[in-house]
Short mmCIF file of N, CA and C in Angstrom, two decimals:
data_model
loop_
_atom_site.label_atom_id
_atom_site.label_comp_id
_atom_site.label_asym_id
_atom_site.label_seq_id
_atom_site.Cartn_x
_atom_site.Cartn_y
_atom_site.Cartn_z
N UNK A 1 -84.63 177.54 -72.56
CA UNK A 1 -85.62 178.58 -72.71
C UNK A 1 -84.96 179.89 -72.30
N UNK A 2 -85.07 180.90 -73.12
CA UNK A 2 -84.45 182.18 -72.78
C UNK A 2 -85.31 182.94 -71.78
N UNK A 3 -84.73 183.97 -71.18
CA UNK A 3 -85.39 184.70 -70.11
C UNK A 3 -86.70 185.33 -70.56
N UNK A 4 -86.74 185.89 -71.76
CA UNK A 4 -87.97 186.55 -72.21
C UNK A 4 -89.09 185.55 -72.40
N UNK A 5 -88.79 184.35 -72.87
CA UNK A 5 -89.82 183.33 -73.01
C UNK A 5 -90.37 182.94 -71.63
N UNK A 6 -89.48 182.82 -70.66
CA UNK A 6 -89.89 182.46 -69.31
C UNK A 6 -90.77 183.56 -68.74
N UNK A 7 -90.39 184.82 -68.90
CA UNK A 7 -91.19 185.92 -68.37
C UNK A 7 -92.55 185.98 -69.05
N UNK A 8 -92.60 185.76 -70.36
CA UNK A 8 -93.88 185.77 -71.07
C UNK A 8 -94.78 184.66 -70.57
N UNK A 9 -94.22 183.49 -70.32
CA UNK A 9 -95.01 182.36 -69.85
C UNK A 9 -95.55 182.64 -68.45
N UNK A 10 -94.70 183.17 -67.58
CA UNK A 10 -95.13 183.45 -66.21
C UNK A 10 -96.16 184.56 -66.16
N UNK A 11 -96.08 185.50 -67.10
CA UNK A 11 -97.01 186.63 -67.12
C UNK A 11 -98.23 186.38 -67.98
N UNK A 12 -98.38 185.18 -68.50
CA UNK A 12 -99.57 184.83 -69.26
C UNK A 12 -99.42 185.07 -70.75
N UNK A 13 -98.25 185.46 -71.23
CA UNK A 13 -98.05 185.70 -72.66
C UNK A 13 -98.16 184.41 -73.46
N UNK A 14 -97.23 183.53 -73.27
CA UNK A 14 -97.27 182.21 -73.88
C UNK A 14 -97.80 181.25 -72.83
N UNK A 15 -98.54 180.26 -73.27
CA UNK A 15 -99.07 179.32 -72.29
C UNK A 15 -98.41 177.96 -72.44
N UNK A 16 -98.27 177.29 -71.32
CA UNK A 16 -97.73 175.94 -71.32
C UNK A 16 -98.88 174.99 -71.04
N UNK A 17 -98.86 173.86 -71.69
CA UNK A 17 -99.87 172.83 -71.43
C UNK A 17 -99.43 172.04 -70.21
N UNK A 18 -100.34 171.85 -69.28
CA UNK A 18 -100.05 171.13 -68.04
C UNK A 18 -100.74 169.78 -68.08
N UNK A 19 -99.97 168.72 -67.78
CA UNK A 19 -100.51 167.37 -67.75
C UNK A 19 -100.35 166.83 -66.34
N UNK A 20 -101.38 166.13 -65.86
CA UNK A 20 -101.38 165.57 -64.52
C UNK A 20 -101.43 164.05 -64.59
N UNK A 21 -100.61 163.40 -63.76
CA UNK A 21 -100.61 161.94 -63.65
C UNK A 21 -100.71 161.57 -62.18
N UNK A 22 -101.64 160.70 -61.86
CA UNK A 22 -101.81 160.21 -60.50
C UNK A 22 -101.46 158.73 -60.50
N UNK A 23 -100.37 158.39 -59.83
CA UNK A 23 -99.83 157.02 -59.83
C UNK A 23 -99.59 156.52 -61.25
N UNK A 24 -99.09 157.38 -62.11
CA UNK A 24 -98.73 157.00 -63.48
C UNK A 24 -99.87 157.01 -64.47
N UNK A 25 -101.09 157.28 -64.02
CA UNK A 25 -102.24 157.31 -64.93
C UNK A 25 -102.69 158.75 -65.13
N UNK A 26 -102.91 159.11 -66.38
CA UNK A 26 -103.32 160.48 -66.69
C UNK A 26 -104.65 160.80 -66.03
N UNK A 27 -104.74 161.99 -65.46
CA UNK A 27 -105.97 162.42 -64.81
C UNK A 27 -106.25 163.88 -65.15
N UNK A 28 -107.39 164.37 -64.75
CA UNK A 28 -107.79 165.74 -65.08
C UNK A 28 -107.61 166.64 -63.86
N UNK A 29 -107.55 167.93 -64.14
CA UNK A 29 -107.45 168.92 -63.07
C UNK A 29 -108.71 168.88 -62.21
N UNK A 30 -109.86 168.67 -62.85
CA UNK A 30 -111.13 168.63 -62.13
C UNK A 30 -111.14 167.50 -61.10
N UNK A 31 -110.64 166.34 -61.49
CA UNK A 31 -110.59 165.20 -60.57
C UNK A 31 -109.64 165.48 -59.41
N UNK A 32 -108.53 166.13 -59.69
CA UNK A 32 -107.58 166.45 -58.63
C UNK A 32 -108.14 167.48 -57.66
N UNK A 33 -108.90 168.44 -58.18
CA UNK A 33 -109.53 169.44 -57.31
C UNK A 33 -110.47 168.75 -56.33
N UNK A 34 -111.19 167.74 -56.78
CA UNK A 34 -112.08 166.99 -55.89
C UNK A 34 -111.31 166.23 -54.82
N UNK A 35 -110.11 165.76 -55.16
CA UNK A 35 -109.32 164.96 -54.22
C UNK A 35 -108.58 165.84 -53.22
N UNK A 36 -107.88 166.87 -53.70
CA UNK A 36 -107.00 167.64 -52.81
C UNK A 36 -107.39 169.10 -52.62
N UNK A 37 -108.32 169.62 -53.39
CA UNK A 37 -108.75 171.01 -53.25
C UNK A 37 -108.02 171.94 -54.21
N UNK A 38 -108.70 173.00 -54.59
CA UNK A 38 -108.18 173.94 -55.58
C UNK A 38 -106.94 174.68 -55.08
N UNK A 39 -106.96 175.16 -53.83
CA UNK A 39 -105.83 175.94 -53.31
C UNK A 39 -104.55 175.10 -53.26
N UNK A 40 -104.67 173.87 -52.78
CA UNK A 40 -103.49 173.00 -52.68
C UNK A 40 -102.96 172.66 -54.07
N UNK A 41 -103.86 172.38 -55.02
CA UNK A 41 -103.43 172.06 -56.37
C UNK A 41 -102.75 173.26 -57.02
N UNK A 42 -103.32 174.45 -56.85
CA UNK A 42 -102.70 175.65 -57.41
C UNK A 42 -101.30 175.88 -56.84
N UNK A 43 -101.14 175.63 -55.54
CA UNK A 43 -99.83 175.78 -54.91
C UNK A 43 -98.83 174.77 -55.49
N UNK A 44 -99.28 173.53 -55.69
CA UNK A 44 -98.40 172.50 -56.24
C UNK A 44 -98.00 172.83 -57.68
N UNK A 45 -98.94 173.32 -58.47
CA UNK A 45 -98.64 173.70 -59.86
C UNK A 45 -97.62 174.83 -59.87
N UNK A 46 -97.77 175.79 -58.97
CA UNK A 46 -96.81 176.89 -58.87
C UNK A 46 -95.42 176.39 -58.52
N UNK A 47 -95.33 175.48 -57.55
CA UNK A 47 -94.04 174.90 -57.17
C UNK A 47 -93.44 174.11 -58.33
N UNK A 48 -94.30 173.37 -59.05
CA UNK A 48 -93.82 172.57 -60.18
C UNK A 48 -93.29 173.47 -61.29
N UNK A 49 -93.94 174.61 -61.52
CA UNK A 49 -93.45 175.56 -62.54
C UNK A 49 -92.09 176.10 -62.16
N UNK A 50 -91.92 176.46 -60.89
CA UNK A 50 -90.62 176.96 -60.43
C UNK A 50 -89.54 175.90 -60.65
N UNK A 51 -89.85 174.67 -60.28
CA UNK A 51 -88.90 173.58 -60.46
C UNK A 51 -88.61 173.32 -61.93
N UNK A 52 -89.63 173.43 -62.76
CA UNK A 52 -89.46 173.21 -64.20
C UNK A 52 -88.55 174.29 -64.80
N UNK A 53 -88.75 175.54 -64.40
CA UNK A 53 -87.92 176.62 -64.93
C UNK A 53 -86.48 176.51 -64.44
N UNK A 54 -86.29 175.97 -63.23
CA UNK A 54 -84.95 175.78 -62.70
C UNK A 54 -84.23 174.65 -63.44
N UNK A 55 -84.94 173.54 -63.69
CA UNK A 55 -84.36 172.38 -64.37
C UNK A 55 -85.46 171.62 -65.09
N UNK A 56 -85.63 171.84 -66.41
CA UNK A 56 -86.72 171.21 -67.15
C UNK A 56 -86.64 169.68 -67.21
N UNK A 57 -85.49 169.10 -66.92
CA UNK A 57 -85.35 167.65 -67.00
C UNK A 57 -85.72 166.95 -65.69
N UNK A 58 -85.91 167.70 -64.63
CA UNK A 58 -86.26 167.12 -63.33
C UNK A 58 -87.76 166.85 -63.25
N UNK A 59 -88.11 165.67 -62.75
CA UNK A 59 -89.52 165.30 -62.63
C UNK A 59 -90.15 166.04 -61.46
N UNK A 60 -91.34 166.58 -61.67
CA UNK A 60 -92.06 167.33 -60.65
C UNK A 60 -93.14 166.43 -60.05
N UNK A 61 -92.87 165.87 -58.87
CA UNK A 61 -93.79 164.93 -58.24
C UNK A 61 -94.09 165.35 -56.81
N UNK A 62 -95.31 165.00 -56.37
CA UNK A 62 -95.76 165.33 -55.03
C UNK A 62 -96.48 164.11 -54.45
N UNK A 63 -96.15 163.77 -53.20
CA UNK A 63 -96.80 162.65 -52.53
C UNK A 63 -98.09 163.16 -51.88
N UNK A 64 -99.21 162.51 -52.17
CA UNK A 64 -100.50 162.94 -51.67
C UNK A 64 -101.06 162.03 -50.59
N UNK A 65 -100.24 161.24 -49.99
CA UNK A 65 -100.71 160.32 -48.95
C UNK A 65 -101.44 159.14 -49.57
N UNK A 66 -102.64 158.88 -49.08
CA UNK A 66 -103.40 157.72 -49.56
C UNK A 66 -103.86 157.87 -51.02
N UNK A 67 -103.87 159.10 -51.53
CA UNK A 67 -104.28 159.33 -52.93
C UNK A 67 -103.20 158.88 -53.91
N UNK A 68 -101.94 158.82 -53.47
CA UNK A 68 -100.87 158.37 -54.33
C UNK A 68 -99.88 159.45 -54.67
N UNK A 69 -99.17 159.26 -55.77
CA UNK A 69 -98.12 160.18 -56.22
C UNK A 69 -98.62 160.99 -57.39
N UNK A 70 -98.57 162.32 -57.27
CA UNK A 70 -98.99 163.23 -58.34
C UNK A 70 -97.75 163.69 -59.09
N UNK A 71 -97.75 163.53 -60.40
CA UNK A 71 -96.68 164.02 -61.25
C UNK A 71 -97.26 165.07 -62.18
N UNK A 72 -96.57 166.22 -62.28
CA UNK A 72 -97.02 167.31 -63.13
C UNK A 72 -95.99 167.51 -64.21
N UNK A 73 -96.44 167.53 -65.48
CA UNK A 73 -95.57 167.75 -66.62
C UNK A 73 -96.03 168.99 -67.37
N UNK A 74 -95.09 169.68 -68.00
CA UNK A 74 -95.39 170.85 -68.79
C UNK A 74 -94.90 170.63 -70.22
N UNK A 75 -95.68 171.10 -71.17
CA UNK A 75 -95.31 170.98 -72.58
C UNK A 75 -95.50 172.29 -73.29
#
């Protein structure tokens, strides 16, 4: 991805589709907000975007304790 595409995406120009998986099963953002809260989820999505822009092939996963493993993918 070239720099201008990255800047457009970060600034809201082009949008990326975000997919959430909890323990390997697809889930919704609404369900995750109920489990971990909006602020924490927004922070994790931000961290995942940074990691994705640094290396798109690296998996973006977060351990949520008893809730399981959250994986965030971008398309």
